[in-house]
Short mmCIF file of C-alpha atoms in Angstrom, two decimals:
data_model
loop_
_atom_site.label_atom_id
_atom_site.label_comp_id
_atom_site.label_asym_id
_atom_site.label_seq_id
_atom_site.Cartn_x
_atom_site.Cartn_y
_atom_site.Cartn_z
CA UNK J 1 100.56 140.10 53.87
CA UNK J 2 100.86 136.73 51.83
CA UNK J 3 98.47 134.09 52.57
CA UNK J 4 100.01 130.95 54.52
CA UNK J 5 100.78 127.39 52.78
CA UNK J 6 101.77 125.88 55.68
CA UNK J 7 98.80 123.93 56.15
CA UNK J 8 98.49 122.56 52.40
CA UNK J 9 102.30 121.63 52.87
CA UNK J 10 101.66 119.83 55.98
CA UNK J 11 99.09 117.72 54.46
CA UNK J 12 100.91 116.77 51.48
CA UNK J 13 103.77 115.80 53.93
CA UNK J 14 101.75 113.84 56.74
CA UNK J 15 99.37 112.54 54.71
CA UNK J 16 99.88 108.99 56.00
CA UNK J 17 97.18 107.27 53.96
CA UNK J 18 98.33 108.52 50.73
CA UNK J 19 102.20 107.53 51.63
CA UNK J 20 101.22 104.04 52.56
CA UNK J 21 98.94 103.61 49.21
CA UNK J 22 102.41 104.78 47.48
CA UNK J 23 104.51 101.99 48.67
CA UNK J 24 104.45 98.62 47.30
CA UNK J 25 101.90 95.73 48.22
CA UNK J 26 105.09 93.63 49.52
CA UNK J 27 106.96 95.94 51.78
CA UNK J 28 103.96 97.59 52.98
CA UNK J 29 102.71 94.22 54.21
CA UNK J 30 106.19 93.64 55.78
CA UNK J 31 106.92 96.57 57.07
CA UNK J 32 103.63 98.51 58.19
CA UNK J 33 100.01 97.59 59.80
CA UNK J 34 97.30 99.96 59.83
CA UNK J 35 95.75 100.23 62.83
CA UNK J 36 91.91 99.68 62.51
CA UNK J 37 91.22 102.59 65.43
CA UNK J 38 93.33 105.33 65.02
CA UNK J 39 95.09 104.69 61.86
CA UNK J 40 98.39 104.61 63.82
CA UNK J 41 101.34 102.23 62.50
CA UNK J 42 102.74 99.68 64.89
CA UNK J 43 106.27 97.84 63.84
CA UNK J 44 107.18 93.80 63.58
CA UNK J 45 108.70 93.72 67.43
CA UNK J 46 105.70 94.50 68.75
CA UNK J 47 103.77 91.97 66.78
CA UNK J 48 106.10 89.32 67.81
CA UNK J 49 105.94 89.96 70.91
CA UNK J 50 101.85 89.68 70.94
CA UNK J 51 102.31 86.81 69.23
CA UNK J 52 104.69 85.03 72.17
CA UNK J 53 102.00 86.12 74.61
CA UNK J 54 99.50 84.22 72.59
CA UNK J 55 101.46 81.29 72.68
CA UNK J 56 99.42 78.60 73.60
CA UNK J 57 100.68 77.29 77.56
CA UNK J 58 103.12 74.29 78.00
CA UNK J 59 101.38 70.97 78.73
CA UNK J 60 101.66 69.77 82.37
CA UNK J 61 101.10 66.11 82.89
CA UNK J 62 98.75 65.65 85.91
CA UNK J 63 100.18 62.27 86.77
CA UNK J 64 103.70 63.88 87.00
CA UNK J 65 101.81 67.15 89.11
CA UNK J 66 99.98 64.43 91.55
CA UNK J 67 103.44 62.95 92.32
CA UNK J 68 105.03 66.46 93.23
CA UNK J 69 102.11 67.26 95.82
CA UNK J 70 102.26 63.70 96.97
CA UNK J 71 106.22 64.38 97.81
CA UNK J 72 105.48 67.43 99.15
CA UNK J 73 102.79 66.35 101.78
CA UNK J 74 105.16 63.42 102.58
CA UNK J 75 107.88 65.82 103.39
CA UNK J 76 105.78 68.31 105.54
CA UNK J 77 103.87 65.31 107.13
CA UNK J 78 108.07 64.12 108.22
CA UNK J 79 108.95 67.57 109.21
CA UNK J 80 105.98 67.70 111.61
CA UNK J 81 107.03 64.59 113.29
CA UNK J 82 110.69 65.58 113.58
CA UNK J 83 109.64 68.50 115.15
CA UNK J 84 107.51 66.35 117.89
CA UNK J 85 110.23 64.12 118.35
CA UNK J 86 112.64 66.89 119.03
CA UNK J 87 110.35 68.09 121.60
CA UNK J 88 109.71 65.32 123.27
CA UNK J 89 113.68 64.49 123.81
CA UNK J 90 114.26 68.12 124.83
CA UNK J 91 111.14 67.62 127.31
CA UNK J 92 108.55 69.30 129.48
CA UNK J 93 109.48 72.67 130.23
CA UNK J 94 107.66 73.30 132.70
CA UNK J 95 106.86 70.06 134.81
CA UNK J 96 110.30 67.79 135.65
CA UNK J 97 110.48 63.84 135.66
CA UNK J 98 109.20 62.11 138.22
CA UNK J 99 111.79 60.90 139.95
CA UNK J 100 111.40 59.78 144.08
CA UNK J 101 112.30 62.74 145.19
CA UNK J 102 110.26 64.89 142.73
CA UNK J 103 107.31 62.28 144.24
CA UNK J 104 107.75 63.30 147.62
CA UNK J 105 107.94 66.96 146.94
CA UNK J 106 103.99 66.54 145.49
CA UNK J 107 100.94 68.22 146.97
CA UNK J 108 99.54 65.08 147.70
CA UNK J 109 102.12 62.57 148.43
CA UNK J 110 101.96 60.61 151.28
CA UNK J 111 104.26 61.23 154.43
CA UNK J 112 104.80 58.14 155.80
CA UNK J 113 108.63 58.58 154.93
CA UNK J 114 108.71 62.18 156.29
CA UNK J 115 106.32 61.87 159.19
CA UNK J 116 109.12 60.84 161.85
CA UNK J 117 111.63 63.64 160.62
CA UNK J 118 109.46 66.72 160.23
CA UNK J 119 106.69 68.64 162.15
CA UNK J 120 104.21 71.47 161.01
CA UNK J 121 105.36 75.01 162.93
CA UNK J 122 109.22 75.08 162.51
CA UNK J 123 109.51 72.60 165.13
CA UNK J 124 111.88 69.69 165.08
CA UNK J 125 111.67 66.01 166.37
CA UNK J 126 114.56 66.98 168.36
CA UNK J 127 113.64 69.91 170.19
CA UNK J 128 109.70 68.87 170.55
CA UNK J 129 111.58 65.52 172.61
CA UNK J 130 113.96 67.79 174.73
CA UNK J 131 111.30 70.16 175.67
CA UNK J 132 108.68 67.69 176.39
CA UNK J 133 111.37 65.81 179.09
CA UNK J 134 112.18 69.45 180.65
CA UNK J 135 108.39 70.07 180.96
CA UNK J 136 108.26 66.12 182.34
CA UNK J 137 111.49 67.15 184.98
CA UNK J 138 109.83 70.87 185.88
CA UNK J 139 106.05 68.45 186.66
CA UNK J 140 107.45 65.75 188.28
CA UNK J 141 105.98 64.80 191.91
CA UNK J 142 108.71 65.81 194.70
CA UNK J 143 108.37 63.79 198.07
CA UNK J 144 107.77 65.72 200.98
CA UNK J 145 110.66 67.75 202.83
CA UNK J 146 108.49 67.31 206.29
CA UNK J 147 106.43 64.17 205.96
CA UNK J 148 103.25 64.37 208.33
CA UNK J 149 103.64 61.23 210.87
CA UNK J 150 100.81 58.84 210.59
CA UNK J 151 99.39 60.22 206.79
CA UNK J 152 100.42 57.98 204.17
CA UNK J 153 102.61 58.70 201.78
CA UNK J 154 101.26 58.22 197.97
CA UNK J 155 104.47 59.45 195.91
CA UNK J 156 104.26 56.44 194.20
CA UNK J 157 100.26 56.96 193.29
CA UNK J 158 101.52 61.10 192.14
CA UNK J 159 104.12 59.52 190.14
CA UNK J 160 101.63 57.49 187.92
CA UNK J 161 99.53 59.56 187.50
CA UNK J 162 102.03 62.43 186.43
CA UNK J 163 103.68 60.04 183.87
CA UNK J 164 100.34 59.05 182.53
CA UNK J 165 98.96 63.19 182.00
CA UNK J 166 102.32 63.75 180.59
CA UNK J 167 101.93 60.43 178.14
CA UNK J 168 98.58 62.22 177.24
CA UNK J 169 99.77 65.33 176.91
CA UNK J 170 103.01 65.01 174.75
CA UNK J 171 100.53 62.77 172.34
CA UNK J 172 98.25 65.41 171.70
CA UNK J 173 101.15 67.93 171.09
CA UNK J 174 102.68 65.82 168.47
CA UNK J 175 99.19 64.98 167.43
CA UNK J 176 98.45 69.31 166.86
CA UNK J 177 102.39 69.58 164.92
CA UNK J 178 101.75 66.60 163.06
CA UNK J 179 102.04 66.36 159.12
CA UNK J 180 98.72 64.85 158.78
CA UNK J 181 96.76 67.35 159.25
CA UNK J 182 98.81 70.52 157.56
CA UNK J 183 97.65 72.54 154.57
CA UNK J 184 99.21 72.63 151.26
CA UNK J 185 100.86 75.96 152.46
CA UNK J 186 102.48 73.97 155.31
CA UNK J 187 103.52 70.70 152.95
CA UNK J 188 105.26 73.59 150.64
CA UNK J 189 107.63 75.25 153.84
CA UNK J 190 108.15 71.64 154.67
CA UNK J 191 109.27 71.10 151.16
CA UNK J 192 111.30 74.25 151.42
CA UNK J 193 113.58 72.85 154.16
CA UNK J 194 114.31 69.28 152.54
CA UNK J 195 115.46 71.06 149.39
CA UNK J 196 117.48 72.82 151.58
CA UNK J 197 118.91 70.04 153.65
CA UNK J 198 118.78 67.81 150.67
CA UNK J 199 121.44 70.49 148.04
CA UNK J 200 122.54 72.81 150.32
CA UNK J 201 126.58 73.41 150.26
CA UNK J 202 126.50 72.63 153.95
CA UNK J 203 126.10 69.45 153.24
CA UNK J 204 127.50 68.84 149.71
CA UNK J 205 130.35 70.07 150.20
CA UNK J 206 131.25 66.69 151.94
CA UNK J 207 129.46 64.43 150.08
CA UNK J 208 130.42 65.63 146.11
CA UNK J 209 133.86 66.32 144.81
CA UNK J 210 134.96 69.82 144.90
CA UNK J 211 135.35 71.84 140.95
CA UNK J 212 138.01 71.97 139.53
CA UNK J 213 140.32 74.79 139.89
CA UNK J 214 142.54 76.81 137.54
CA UNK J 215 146.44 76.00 138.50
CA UNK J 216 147.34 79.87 137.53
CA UNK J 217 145.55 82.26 140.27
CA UNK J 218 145.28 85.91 139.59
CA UNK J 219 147.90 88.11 140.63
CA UNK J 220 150.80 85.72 141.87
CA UNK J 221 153.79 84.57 140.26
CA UNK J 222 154.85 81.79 142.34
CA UNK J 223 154.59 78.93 141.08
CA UNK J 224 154.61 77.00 144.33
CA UNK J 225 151.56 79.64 145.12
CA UNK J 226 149.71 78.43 142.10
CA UNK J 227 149.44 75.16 142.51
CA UNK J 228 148.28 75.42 146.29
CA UNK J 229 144.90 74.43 147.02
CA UNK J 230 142.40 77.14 147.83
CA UNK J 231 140.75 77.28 150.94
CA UNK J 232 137.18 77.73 151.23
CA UNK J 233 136.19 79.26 154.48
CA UNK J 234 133.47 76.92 156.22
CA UNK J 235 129.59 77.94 156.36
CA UNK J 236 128.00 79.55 159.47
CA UNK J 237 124.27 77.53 159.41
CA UNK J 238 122.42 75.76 156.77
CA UNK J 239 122.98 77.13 152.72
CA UNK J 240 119.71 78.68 151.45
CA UNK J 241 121.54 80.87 148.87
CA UNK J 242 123.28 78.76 146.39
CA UNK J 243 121.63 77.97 142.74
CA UNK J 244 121.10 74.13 143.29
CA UNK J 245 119.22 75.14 146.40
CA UNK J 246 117.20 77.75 144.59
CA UNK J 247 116.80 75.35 141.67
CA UNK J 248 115.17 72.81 143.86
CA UNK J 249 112.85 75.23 146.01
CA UNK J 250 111.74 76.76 142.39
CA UNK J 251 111.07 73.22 141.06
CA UNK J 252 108.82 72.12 144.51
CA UNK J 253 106.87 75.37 143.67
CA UNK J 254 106.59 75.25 140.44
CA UNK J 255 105.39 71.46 140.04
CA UNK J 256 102.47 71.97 142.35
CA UNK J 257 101.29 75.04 140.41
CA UNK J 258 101.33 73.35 137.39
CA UNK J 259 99.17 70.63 138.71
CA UNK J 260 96.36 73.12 140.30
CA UNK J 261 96.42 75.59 137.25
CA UNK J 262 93.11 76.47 135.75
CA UNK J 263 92.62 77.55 132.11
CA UNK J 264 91.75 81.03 133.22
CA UNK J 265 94.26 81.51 136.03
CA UNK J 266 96.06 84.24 134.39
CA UNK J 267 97.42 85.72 137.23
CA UNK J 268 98.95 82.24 138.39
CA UNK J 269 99.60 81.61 135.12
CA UNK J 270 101.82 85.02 135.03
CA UNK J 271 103.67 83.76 137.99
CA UNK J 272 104.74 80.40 136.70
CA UNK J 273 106.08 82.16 134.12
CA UNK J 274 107.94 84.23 135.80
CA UNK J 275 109.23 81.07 138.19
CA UNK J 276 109.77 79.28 134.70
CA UNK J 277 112.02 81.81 132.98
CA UNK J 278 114.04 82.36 136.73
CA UNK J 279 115.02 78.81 137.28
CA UNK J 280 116.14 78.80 133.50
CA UNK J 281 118.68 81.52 134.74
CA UNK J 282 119.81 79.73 137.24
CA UNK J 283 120.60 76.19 135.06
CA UNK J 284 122.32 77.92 132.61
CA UNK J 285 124.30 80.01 135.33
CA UNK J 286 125.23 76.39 137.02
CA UNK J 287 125.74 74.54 134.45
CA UNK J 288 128.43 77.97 132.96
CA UNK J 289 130.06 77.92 136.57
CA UNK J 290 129.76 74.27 137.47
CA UNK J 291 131.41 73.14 133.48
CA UNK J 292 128.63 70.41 134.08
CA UNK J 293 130.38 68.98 137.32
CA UNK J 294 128.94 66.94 140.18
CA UNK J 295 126.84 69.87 141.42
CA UNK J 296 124.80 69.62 138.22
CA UNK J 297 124.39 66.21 137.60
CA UNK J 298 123.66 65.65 141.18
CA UNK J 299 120.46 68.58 140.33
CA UNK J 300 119.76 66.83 137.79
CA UNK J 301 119.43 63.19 138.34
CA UNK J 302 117.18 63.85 141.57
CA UNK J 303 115.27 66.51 140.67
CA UNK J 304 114.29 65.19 136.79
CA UNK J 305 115.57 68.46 134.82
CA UNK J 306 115.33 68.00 131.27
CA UNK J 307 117.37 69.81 128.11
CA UNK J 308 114.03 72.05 127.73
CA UNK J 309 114.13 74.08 131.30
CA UNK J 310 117.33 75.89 130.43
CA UNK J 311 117.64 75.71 126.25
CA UNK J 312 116.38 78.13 123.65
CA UNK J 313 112.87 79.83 124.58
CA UNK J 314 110.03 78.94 126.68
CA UNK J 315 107.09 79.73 125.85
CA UNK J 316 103.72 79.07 127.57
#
């Protein structure tokens, strides 16, 4: 078998040193580099390229770079305060304005204006004054059907003295269902019922000017029909289930909760949230149904409700 050449050939072919000595000075230096670690050649592009990377870096001017931070903290520093003042004209979320009646709905107001008109219990001014003249009638001193002749006859005296227990007596009942000396659990049920009495439909609906009402009803086709005014059937007792009346009774609660919350009260901190986020429902449900109508602004204007209890998100 002949002996192989292959490998002689091979060198005389890829012999890269001896090919590069063979070409001229000029086009070797244009064309090829010898690498100086493994003897590789590298092409022009690549040196260009290198060479771009080595450019040297543009010259900034640092008065022109102190300007451009100066700008930019200017703008944050205006951002920030738009931010505040848009939060201060949407409002407190959580505590209304004080407006009289939110003032009287406080834990500590004073009662001077609702002494007269409300008692501690569930009793009213009205009833407490027609029981205490039945009790007075049922007490009072009779003369005698058979007088004894010769004993003398003191009606007069019995009299007296009745009107004087009973005097005694009917002070130290309103004395025991006064105000003045209920707890804060007892100011908030009073609180209840004037919210109540103060927005319920029972009475509203005589004082504020009904919604207005679509001209087309469902399902008729006369036309004398549609523009007939709808009756509303009258209410049986006071309103406790409308939204301005919930509204109100979540705003009484929710204002003196506020005012006795402590920093690690989480569980009534959970629970003003949750009265937060419920009376947000409610606003936006009124103000949807009501088109912002009387109802509202009468909610509104007395209880202090800003932009902030019923747009975008609360968060406390």
């Amino acid at each position: 078998m002949p002996p192989r050449a292959l490998p002689a050939l091979a060198s005389s072919i890829f012999n890269l040193t001896s090919l590069l000595q063979s070409l001229p000075s000029a086009s070797r230096g244009q064309a090829f580099t010898k690498c100086s670690t493994c003897l590789f050649s590298t092409t022009a592009p690549l040196e260009a390229k290198r060479a771009k990377k080595r450019k040297a870096k543009k010259h900034r001017d640092p008065y022109r770079l102190a300007q451009a931070r100066q700008r930019k903290s200017a703008n944050l520093a205006r951002q920030k305060v738009l931010q505040e003042e848009r939060k201060l004209a949407l409002g407190d979320p959580v505590r209304s304005q004080p407006t009289p009646f939110v003032r009287s709905l406080r834990a500590h107001a004073p009662i001077e204006t609702i002494r007269d008109s409300y008692l501690n219990y569930f009793l009213k001014k009205e009833d407490v004054d027609k029981s205490l003249e039945y009790s007075k009638w049922l007490t009072e001193p009779l003369p005698q059907a058979n007088p004894v002749p010769g004993q003398p006859d003191d009606l007069e005296k019995k009299i007296q003295e009745h009107a004087a227990s009973h005097d005694n007596a009917s002070k130290a009942l309103l004395a025991i269902a006064s105000l003045d000396n209920a707890s804060s659990k007892d100011r908030v049920r009073i609180n209840i019922q004037r919210c109540i009495e103060e927005f319920g439909r029972h009475r509203t609906d005589d004082i504020l000017p009904p919604r207005l009402q679509s001209k087309q009803l469902p399902g008729t086709s006369d036309p004398e029909s549609e523009t007939s005014a709808i009756e509303v059937p009258k209410r049986i007792g006071a309103d406790t289930g409308s939204p301005e009346v919930q509204i109100a009774i979540l705003t009484a609660k929710i204002n003196v909760l506020a005012d006795n919350l402590h920093k690690k009260d989480k569980s009534n901190k959970r629970g003003l949230r949750l009265m937060v986020h419920k009376r947000q429902k409610l606003m936006a449900y009124l103000r949807r149904q009501d088109r912002g109508g009387p109802r509202w602004q009468n909610v509104v204007e007395k209880l202090g409700l800003s932009d902030a209890m019923w747009k975008e998100e609360i968060s406390l």
